mmCIF file of C-alpha atoms in Angstrom:
data_model
loop_
_atom_site.group_PDB
_atom_site.id
_atom_site.type_symbol
_atom_site.label_atom_id
_atom_site.label_comp_id
_atom_site.label_asym_id
_atom_site.label_seq_id
_atom_site.Cartn_x
_atom_site.Cartn_y
_atom_site.Cartn_z
ATOM 1 C CA MET Z 96 116.204 68.927 73.088
ATOM 2 C CA LEU Z 97 114.608 72.349 73.552
ATOM 3 C CA LEU Z 98 116.616 75.041 75.337
ATOM 4 C CA ARG Z 99 113.930 75.245 78.021
ATOM 5 C CA GLU Z 100 114.183 71.517 78.694
ATOM 6 C CA ARG Z 101 117.961 71.777 78.940
ATOM 7 C CA GLN Z 102 117.627 74.563 81.505
ATOM 8 C CA GLU Z 103 115.126 72.510 83.465
ATOM 9 C CA GLU Z 104 117.610 69.640 83.560
ATOM 10 C CA ILE Z 105 120.341 71.987 84.782
ATOM 11 C CA GLU Z 106 118.027 73.209 87.553
ATOM 12 C CA ASP Z 107 117.432 69.634 88.609
ATOM 13 C CA MET Z 108 121.189 69.018 88.823
ATOM 14 C CA ILE Z 109 122.389 72.153 90.593
ATOM 15 C CA LEU Z 110 119.516 73.342 92.798
ATOM 16 C CA VAL Z 111 119.044 72.029 96.340
ATOM 17 C CA PRO Z 112 116.185 69.551 96.888
ATOM 18 C CA PHE Z 113 113.943 72.131 98.580
ATOM 19 C CA ALA Z 114 114.334 74.722 95.797
ATOM 20 C CA ALA Z 115 111.391 75.295 93.444
ATOM 21 C CA LYS Z 116 112.037 73.661 90.082
ATOM 22 C CA SER Z 117 110.414 75.293 87.069
ATOM 23 C CA ALA Z 118 109.579 71.894 85.560
ATOM 24 C CA ASN Z 119 107.525 71.116 88.681
ATOM 25 C CA THR Z 120 105.553 74.345 88.852
ATOM 26 C CA LYS Z 121 101.968 74.090 90.027
ATOM 27 C CA GLY Z 122 101.133 75.897 86.830
ATOM 28 C CA ARG Z 123 98.953 78.767 85.690
ATOM 29 C CA ALA Z 124 95.256 79.463 86.132
ATOM 30 C CA ARG Z 125 94.861 79.297 82.346
ATOM 31 C CA ARG Z 126 96.810 76.620 80.524
ATOM 32 C CA GLU Z 127 99.366 77.809 77.967
ATOM 33 C CA GLU Z 128 101.800 76.186 75.614
ATOM 34 C CA LYS Z 129 105.267 76.275 77.153
ATOM 35 C CA CYS Z 130 107.990 78.443 75.658
ATOM 36 C CA ASP Z 131 110.695 76.515 73.806
ATOM 37 C CA ILE Z 132 113.416 78.909 75.079
ATOM 38 C CA ARG Z 133 112.467 80.129 78.558
ATOM 39 C CA THR Z 134 111.395 78.272 81.676
ATOM 40 C CA ASP Z 135 108.030 79.210 83.187
ATOM 41 C CA PHE Z 136 109.637 81.353 85.880
ATOM 42 C CA GLN Z 137 111.810 83.180 83.332
ATOM 43 C CA ARG Z 138 108.698 83.841 81.307
ATOM 44 C CA ASP Z 139 106.948 85.301 84.376
ATOM 45 C CA ARG Z 140 109.908 87.580 85.074
ATOM 46 C CA ASP Z 141 109.744 88.918 81.525
ATOM 47 C CA ARG Z 142 105.992 89.480 81.685
ATOM 48 C CA ILE Z 143 106.392 91.539 84.844
ATOM 49 C CA ILE Z 144 109.212 93.669 83.414
ATOM 50 C CA HIS Z 145 107.174 94.467 80.298
ATOM 51 C CA CYS Z 146 103.875 95.264 82.064
ATOM 52 C CA LYS Z 147 102.550 98.798 82.530
ATOM 53 C CA ALA Z 148 102.462 98.602 86.328
ATOM 54 C CA PHE Z 149 106.215 97.956 86.398
ATOM 55 C CA ARG Z 150 106.919 101.107 84.372
ATOM 56 C CA ARG Z 151 104.677 103.216 86.597
ATOM 57 C CA MET Z 152 106.765 102.423 89.678
ATOM 58 C CA LYS Z 153 109.451 104.863 88.541
ATOM 59 C CA HIS Z 154 107.068 107.715 89.439
ATOM 60 C CA LYS Z 155 105.793 106.340 92.756
ATOM 61 C CA THR Z 156 107.040 107.427 96.184
ATOM 62 C CA GLN Z 157 109.236 105.144 98.256
ATOM 63 C CA VAL Z 158 109.525 107.107 101.544
ATOM 64 C CA PHE Z 159 109.684 110.852 100.955
ATOM 65 C CA ILE Z 160 106.668 112.331 99.202
ATOM 66 C CA SER Z 161 107.554 114.248 96.020
ATOM 67 C CA PRO Z 162 111.251 114.650 96.874
ATOM 68 C CA GLU Z 163 113.237 117.266 94.993
ATOM 69 C CA GLY Z 164 116.400 115.529 93.878
ATOM 70 C CA ASP Z 165 117.523 112.969 91.338
ATOM 71 C CA HIS Z 166 118.973 110.406 93.727
ATOM 72 C CA TYR Z 167 116.126 109.566 96.087
ATOM 73 C CA ARG Z 168 114.719 106.073 95.751
ATOM 74 C CA THR Z 169 111.449 105.451 93.977
ATOM 75 C CA ARG Z 170 109.306 102.351 94.161
ATOM 76 C CA LEU Z 171 111.066 101.088 91.023
ATOM 77 C CA THR Z 172 114.627 101.544 92.267
ATOM 78 C CA HIS Z 173 113.623 99.884 95.541
ATOM 79 C CA THR Z 174 112.279 96.929 93.565
ATOM 80 C CA LEU Z 175 115.522 96.595 91.608
ATOM 81 C CA GLU Z 176 117.559 96.667 94.827
ATOM 82 C CA VAL Z 177 115.379 93.960 96.348
ATOM 83 C CA ALA Z 178 115.856 91.841 93.220
ATOM 84 C CA GLN Z 179 119.646 92.246 93.364
ATOM 85 C CA ILE Z 180 119.870 91.281 97.039
ATOM 86 C CA ALA Z 181 117.445 88.375 96.626
ATOM 87 C CA ARG Z 182 119.270 86.998 93.581
ATOM 88 C CA THR Z 183 122.601 87.103 95.419
ATOM 89 C CA ILE Z 184 121.177 85.114 98.320
ATOM 90 C CA ALA Z 185 119.323 82.654 96.076
ATOM 91 C CA ARG Z 186 122.389 81.985 93.955
ATOM 92 C CA ALA Z 187 124.591 81.406 96.991
ATOM 93 C CA LEU Z 188 122.076 78.947 98.461
ATOM 94 C CA SER Z 189 121.467 77.120 95.142
ATOM 95 C CA LEU Z 190 117.830 78.173 95.024
ATOM 96 C CA ASN Z 191 115.895 79.075 91.895
ATOM 97 C CA GLU Z 192 117.225 82.497 90.933
ATOM 98 C CA ASP Z 193 114.645 83.025 88.172
ATOM 99 C CA LEU Z 194 111.708 82.468 90.517
ATOM 100 C CA THR Z 195 113.332 84.687 93.131
ATOM 101 C CA GLU Z 196 113.805 87.490 90.615
ATOM 102 C CA ALA Z 197 110.242 87.250 89.294
ATOM 103 C CA ILE Z 198 108.779 87.511 92.805
ATOM 104 C CA ALA Z 199 111.058 90.429 93.689
ATOM 105 C CA LEU Z 200 110.219 92.365 90.529
ATOM 106 C CA GLY Z 201 106.481 91.900 91.077
ATOM 107 C CA HIS Z 202 106.162 92.295 94.830
ATOM 108 C CA ASP Z 203 105.329 96.034 94.893
ATOM 109 C CA LEU Z 204 103.306 96.428 91.690
ATOM 110 C CA GLY Z 205 100.191 97.229 93.731
ATOM 111 C CA HIS Z 206 101.619 100.145 95.692
ATOM 112 C CA THR Z 207 99.640 103.375 95.657
ATOM 113 C CA PRO Z 208 100.849 106.857 94.765
ATOM 114 C CA PHE Z 209 102.560 108.635 97.677
ATOM 115 C CA GLY Z 210 103.800 105.457 99.354
ATOM 116 C CA HIS Z 211 102.313 104.310 102.632
ATOM 117 C CA ALA Z 212 100.389 107.558 103.066
ATOM 118 C CA GLY Z 213 98.387 106.647 99.974
ATOM 119 C CA GLU Z 214 97.976 103.060 101.145
ATOM 120 C CA GLU Z 215 96.644 104.143 104.533
ATOM 121 C CA THR Z 216 94.158 106.513 102.911
ATOM 122 C CA LEU Z 217 92.734 103.868 100.567
ATOM 123 C CA ASN Z 218 92.612 101.422 103.469
ATOM 124 C CA ASP Z 219 90.415 103.895 105.364
ATOM 125 C CA LEU Z 220 88.185 104.641 102.371
ATOM 126 C CA HIS Z 221 87.562 101.216 100.885
ATOM 127 C CA ARG Z 222 84.983 99.029 102.620
ATOM 128 C CA ASP Z 223 87.237 95.953 102.348
ATOM 129 C CA GLY Z 224 90.391 97.844 103.284
ATOM 130 C CA PHE Z 225 93.547 98.000 101.194
ATOM 131 C CA GLU Z 226 96.837 96.093 101.422
ATOM 132 C CA HIS Z 227 99.493 96.617 98.794
ATOM 133 C CA ASN Z 228 100.536 92.948 98.680
ATOM 134 C CA LYS Z 229 96.976 91.864 97.873
ATOM 135 C CA GLN Z 230 96.735 94.687 95.351
ATOM 136 C CA SER Z 231 99.977 93.546 93.712
ATOM 137 C CA LEU Z 232 98.396 90.141 93.157
ATOM 138 C CA ARG Z 233 95.240 91.796 91.820
ATOM 139 C CA VAL Z 234 97.353 93.789 89.362
ATOM 140 C CA VAL Z 235 98.968 90.684 87.862
ATOM 141 C CA ASP Z 236 95.782 88.608 88.014
ATOM 142 C CA MET Z 237 93.117 91.024 86.817
ATOM 143 C CA ILE Z 238 94.201 94.559 85.950
ATOM 144 C CA GLU Z 239 97.080 94.063 83.523
ATOM 145 C CA LYS Z 240 96.425 93.317 79.844
ATOM 146 C CA ASP Z 241 92.994 94.971 79.832
ATOM 147 C CA GLY Z 242 91.564 92.763 82.545
ATOM 148 C CA HIS Z 243 93.067 89.469 81.362
ATOM 149 C CA GLY Z 244 96.034 89.554 83.760
ATOM 150 C CA LEU Z 245 99.515 88.168 83.224
ATOM 151 C CA ASN Z 246 98.550 84.559 84.021
ATOM 152 C CA LEU Z 247 101.625 83.997 86.186
ATOM 153 C CA THR Z 248 102.612 80.715 87.775
ATOM 154 C CA TRP Z 249 101.301 79.744 91.196
ATOM 155 C CA GLU Z 250 104.749 80.081 92.815
ATOM 156 C CA VAL Z 251 105.311 83.664 91.638
ATOM 157 C CA ARG Z 252 101.795 84.688 92.673
ATOM 158 C CA ASP Z 253 102.298 83.101 96.108
ATOM 159 C CA GLY Z 254 105.567 84.997 96.603
ATOM 160 C CA ILE Z 255 104.028 88.324 95.586
ATOM 161 C CA LEU Z 256 101.043 87.882 97.898
ATOM 162 C CA ASN Z 257 103.088 86.765 100.898
ATOM 163 C CA HIS Z 258 106.100 89.080 100.854
ATOM 164 C CA ARG Z 259 105.027 91.032 103.946
ATOM 165 C CA THR Z 260 106.380 90.225 107.414
ATOM 166 C CA SER Z 261 103.007 88.950 108.628
ATOM 167 C CA CYS Z 262 102.756 86.450 105.759
ATOM 168 C CA LYS Z 263 104.515 83.142 105.049
ATOM 169 C CA PRO Z 264 105.504 82.339 101.453
ATOM 170 C CA SER Z 265 105.229 78.705 100.406
ATOM 171 C CA THR Z 266 108.600 78.575 98.639
ATOM 172 C CA MET Z 267 112.159 79.148 99.772
ATOM 173 C CA GLU Z 268 112.492 81.728 97.021
ATOM 174 C CA GLY Z 269 109.535 83.647 98.413
ATOM 175 C CA LEU Z 270 111.174 83.612 101.847
ATOM 176 C CA VAL Z 271 114.342 85.052 100.297
ATOM 177 C CA VAL Z 272 112.395 87.952 98.787
ATOM 178 C CA ARG Z 273 110.529 88.639 102.029
ATOM 179 C CA LEU Z 274 113.798 89.091 103.945
ATOM 180 C CA SER Z 275 115.550 90.893 101.064
ATOM 181 C CA ASP Z 276 112.751 93.466 101.033
ATOM 182 C CA LYS Z 277 113.547 94.377 104.659
ATOM 183 C CA ILE Z 278 117.288 94.449 104.033
ATOM 184 C CA ALA Z 279 116.833 96.709 101.008
ATOM 185 C CA TYR Z 280 114.389 99.289 102.352
ATOM 186 C CA THR Z 281 116.008 99.589 105.776
ATOM 187 C CA ASN Z 282 119.392 100.343 104.274
ATOM 188 C CA HIS Z 283 118.424 102.518 101.324
ATOM 189 C CA ASP Z 284 115.989 104.489 103.482
ATOM 190 C CA ILE Z 285 118.911 105.306 105.790
ATOM 191 C CA ASP Z 286 120.792 106.629 102.762
ATOM 192 C CA ASP Z 287 117.828 108.765 101.640
ATOM 193 C CA ALA Z 288 117.192 110.059 105.156
ATOM 194 C CA ILE Z 289 120.808 111.192 105.485
ATOM 195 C CA ARG Z 290 120.630 112.828 102.051
ATOM 196 C CA ALA Z 291 117.449 114.652 103.089
ATOM 197 C CA GLY Z 292 119.000 115.840 106.347
ATOM 198 C CA VAL Z 293 116.438 114.007 108.488
ATOM 199 C CA ILE Z 294 119.231 112.139 110.294
ATOM 200 C CA SER Z 295 122.987 112.655 110.244
ATOM 201 C CA ASP Z 296 123.942 109.008 110.800
ATOM 202 C CA ILE Z 297 122.824 105.797 112.490
ATOM 203 C CA PRO Z 298 123.685 105.036 116.135
ATOM 204 C CA GLN Z 299 127.182 103.744 116.822
ATOM 205 C CA GLU Z 300 125.864 100.435 118.178
ATOM 206 C CA PHE Z 301 124.662 99.518 114.676
ATOM 207 C CA LYS Z 302 127.797 100.787 112.937
ATOM 208 C CA GLU Z 303 129.929 98.540 115.147
ATOM 209 C CA VAL Z 304 128.053 95.497 113.824
ATOM 210 C CA LEU Z 305 127.359 96.558 110.246
ATOM 211 C CA GLY Z 306 130.042 99.042 109.292
ATOM 212 C CA ASP Z 307 130.010 102.690 108.212
ATOM 213 C CA THR Z 308 128.552 102.486 104.712
ATOM 214 C CA SER Z 309 125.370 101.311 103.020
ATOM 215 C CA SER Z 310 127.267 98.655 101.081
ATOM 216 C CA SER Z 311 128.921 97.302 104.226
ATOM 217 C CA ARG Z 312 125.559 97.094 106.009
ATOM 218 C CA ILE Z 313 123.916 95.241 103.135
ATOM 219 C CA ASN Z 314 126.921 92.963 102.688
ATOM 220 C CA ALA Z 315 126.938 92.053 106.390
ATOM 221 C CA MET Z 316 123.238 91.160 106.335
ATOM 222 C CA ILE Z 317 123.532 89.119 103.141
ATOM 223 C CA ARG Z 318 126.546 87.195 104.424
ATOM 224 C CA ASP Z 319 124.820 86.459 107.721
ATOM 225 C CA THR Z 320 121.667 85.258 105.951
ATOM 226 C CA ILE Z 321 123.609 82.931 103.659
ATOM 227 C CA ALA Z 322 125.693 81.511 106.528
ATOM 228 C CA ASN Z 323 122.610 80.783 108.640
ATOM 229 C CA SER Z 324 120.402 79.427 105.845
ATOM 230 C CA GLU Z 325 122.823 77.149 104.021
ATOM 231 C CA GLY Z 326 121.694 73.547 103.799
ATOM 232 C CA ILE Z 327 118.384 74.015 105.609
ATOM 233 C CA PRO Z 328 114.832 74.524 104.273
ATOM 234 C CA ASP Z 329 114.506 77.974 105.777
ATOM 235 C CA ILE Z 330 115.786 81.531 105.280
ATOM 236 C CA LYS Z 331 116.953 83.222 108.433
ATOM 237 C CA MET Z 332 119.542 85.427 110.080
ATOM 238 C CA SER Z 333 121.497 84.749 113.229
ATOM 239 C CA ASP Z 334 119.764 85.902 116.397
ATOM 240 C CA SER Z 335 122.251 88.743 116.813
ATOM 241 C CA MET Z 336 121.826 90.017 113.226
ATOM 242 C CA LYS Z 337 118.056 89.680 113.454
ATOM 243 C CA ALA Z 338 118.147 91.804 116.611
ATOM 244 C CA THR Z 339 120.375 94.341 114.873
ATOM 245 C CA LEU Z 340 118.034 94.601 111.906
ATOM 246 C CA GLY Z 341 115.064 94.908 114.249
ATOM 247 C CA GLY Z 342 116.772 97.650 116.235
ATOM 248 C CA LEU Z 343 117.715 99.493 113.071
ATOM 249 C CA ARG Z 344 114.146 99.321 111.774
ATOM 250 C CA LYS Z 345 112.854 100.679 115.099
ATOM 251 C CA PHE Z 346 115.340 103.529 114.866
ATOM 252 C CA MET Z 347 114.101 104.294 111.350
ATOM 253 C CA PHE Z 348 110.446 104.256 112.393
ATOM 254 C CA ASP Z 349 111.124 106.549 115.349
ATOM 255 C CA THR Z 350 113.329 109.035 113.517
ATOM 256 C CA VAL Z 351 112.395 108.806 109.825
ATOM 257 C CA TYR Z 352 109.144 107.047 108.865
ATOM 258 C CA LEU Z 353 107.119 108.807 111.576
ATOM 259 C CA SER Z 354 109.126 112.033 111.504
ATOM 260 C CA GLU Z 355 107.623 115.424 110.738
ATOM 261 C CA HIS Z 356 109.672 115.514 107.531
ATOM 262 C CA ALA Z 357 108.248 112.266 106.169
ATOM 263 C CA LEU Z 358 104.695 112.990 107.295
ATOM 264 C CA ARG Z 359 104.669 116.687 106.436
ATOM 265 C CA GLU Z 360 102.638 116.213 103.265
ATOM 266 C CA LYS Z 361 100.514 113.324 104.537
ATOM 267 C CA ASP Z 362 97.361 115.365 105.173
ATOM 268 C CA LYS Z 363 97.559 116.772 101.649
ATOM 269 C CA VAL Z 364 97.841 113.241 100.260
ATOM 270 C CA LYS Z 365 94.748 112.186 102.202
ATOM 271 C CA THR Z 366 92.831 115.180 100.859
ATOM 272 C CA ILE Z 367 93.793 114.460 97.249
ATOM 273 C CA ILE Z 368 92.962 110.757 97.375
ATOM 274 C CA TRP Z 369 89.740 111.302 99.353
ATOM 275 C CA HIS Z 370 88.405 113.705 96.737
ATOM 276 C CA LEU Z 371 89.454 111.524 93.811
ATOM 277 C CA TYR Z 372 87.935 108.418 95.362
ATOM 278 C CA HIS Z 373 84.540 110.031 95.912
ATOM 279 C CA TYR Z 374 84.598 111.793 92.554
ATOM 280 C CA TYR Z 375 85.143 108.573 90.615
ATOM 281 C CA LEU Z 376 82.521 106.723 92.647
ATOM 282 C CA GLU Z 377 80.043 109.178 91.128
ATOM 283 C CA ASN Z 378 81.730 109.371 87.721
ATOM 284 C CA THR Z 379 82.989 105.890 86.884
ATOM 285 C CA ASP Z 380 82.555 106.615 83.178
ATOM 286 C CA GLN Z 381 85.494 109.046 83.397
ATOM 287 C CA MET Z 382 88.002 106.362 84.334
ATOM 288 C CA ASP Z 383 90.128 104.687 81.681
ATOM 289 C CA GLU Z 384 88.297 102.138 79.551
ATOM 290 C CA GLU Z 385 90.125 99.144 81.032
ATOM 291 C CA PHE Z 386 88.697 99.977 84.473
ATOM 292 C CA ILE Z 387 85.204 100.628 83.144
ATOM 293 C CA HIS Z 388 85.461 97.192 81.539
ATOM 294 C CA LEU Z 389 86.123 95.624 84.967
ATOM 295 C CA ILE Z 390 82.864 97.078 86.292
ATOM 296 C CA LYS Z 391 80.980 95.813 83.251
ATOM 297 C CA ASN Z 392 82.406 92.359 83.998
ATOM 298 C CA GLY Z 393 80.890 92.378 87.484
ATOM 299 C CA GLU Z 394 83.589 93.911 89.697
ATOM 300 C CA HIS Z 395 82.293 96.157 92.489
ATOM 301 C CA LYS Z 396 82.404 99.824 91.590
ATOM 302 C CA ASP Z 397 84.242 100.896 94.755
ATOM 303 C CA THR Z 398 86.866 98.181 94.267
ATOM 304 C CA VAL Z 399 87.580 99.324 90.714
ATOM 305 C CA VAL Z 400 87.777 102.968 91.804
ATOM 306 C CA CYS Z 401 90.327 101.804 94.373
ATOM 307 C CA ASP Z 402 92.190 99.988 91.566
ATOM 308 C CA TYR Z 403 92.203 103.113 89.414
ATOM 309 C CA ILE Z 404 93.625 105.362 92.109
ATOM 310 C CA ALA Z 405 96.160 102.766 93.292
ATOM 311 C CA CYS Z 406 97.489 102.488 89.749
ATOM 312 C CA MET Z 407 98.150 106.233 89.524
ATOM 313 C CA THR Z 408 101.660 107.630 89.787
ATOM 314 C CA ASP Z 409 102.312 110.533 92.154
ATOM 315 C CA ARG Z 410 102.409 113.108 89.375
ATOM 316 C CA PHE Z 411 99.357 111.736 87.534
ATOM 317 C CA CYS Z 412 97.405 111.778 90.803
ATOM 318 C CA ILE Z 413 98.320 115.429 91.408
ATOM 319 C CA ALA Z 414 97.600 116.409 87.802
ATOM 320 C CA THR Z 415 94.189 114.689 87.908
ATOM 321 C CA PHE Z 416 93.290 116.403 91.173
ATOM 322 C CA ASN Z 417 94.303 119.789 89.744
ATOM 323 C CA LYS Z 418 92.272 119.155 86.593
ATOM 324 C CA LEU Z 419 89.151 118.202 88.517
ATOM 325 C CA PHE Z 420 89.255 120.503 91.542
ATOM 326 C CA VAL Z 421 91.615 123.431 90.955
ATOM 327 C CA PRO Z 422 90.398 126.317 88.736
ATOM 328 C CA SER Z 423 92.424 126.808 85.585
ATOM 329 C CA SER Z 424 94.048 130.168 84.952
ATOM 330 C CA TRP Z 425 92.781 132.138 81.983
ATOM 331 C CA ASN Z 426 93.883 135.096 79.942
ATOM 332 C CA VAL Z 427 91.440 137.849 78.909
ATOM 333 C CA TYR Z 428 93.755 139.339 76.295
#
């Protein structure tokens, strides 16, 4: 018996009936021979970890634009924290941990440089708008591997596309990631905001429920989620914890996400991305070859320009803007 088949049998024995089983995946858009070692969901996880978009996340903004300091979260560290929280919940509920991890690792691959400021700017510029969850799916479907995509399973793609609050994933594992994303960013953004001096602490009403530390807050939310989701085909918190999380998110929006500190550089971000977008619309031949290839294959020019800018890291975006629009210094001696 192949190792993959043995793992599929183990899944069938230990996972709850409403968990996604890798042997029963709805499959890939392009048929492939199965791996003799890894299940399909394990294979998807590995493809995501080894793709270029995953590596770029280490230089993409989470909340604070171009922070000076080694310990602020990036899009990559956020992704790893989501994966850790989601795996803990999935394991406790006997759901498919491999599928959960693959979705978590891929959910933010489509994020722009400069966080939500970049996303808002591309949304305003592009005729079809821009949503990072849809872009994440486009990254794994079309942009990676020189336009061939990663050819992920249907379940992973569904979880990536539907990880936002307004969406509904089709699997329990996708639901786990959707909630874990909120748990992760709410709590680590508090930590970063305190480090940046934007806030000194959270209100006492939340500390009474969740505790005084980041780890206690996360632990309380995970425990509540597990206790209220065990044995049912749904992922949810108790009403009181859901209200606490909602109140904490509102506090963060009012005092951090929409604060002068967080938005201070937003106009500069809009200026940079606006100029790059219009420049590459007129000079598509100056994009990387893999993006030029997408246009040659029939993709709309403005969509591919949007792809190109969304794939940029913060520092590459700034360097490109400086190269194109800022005069270089020169020495007459």
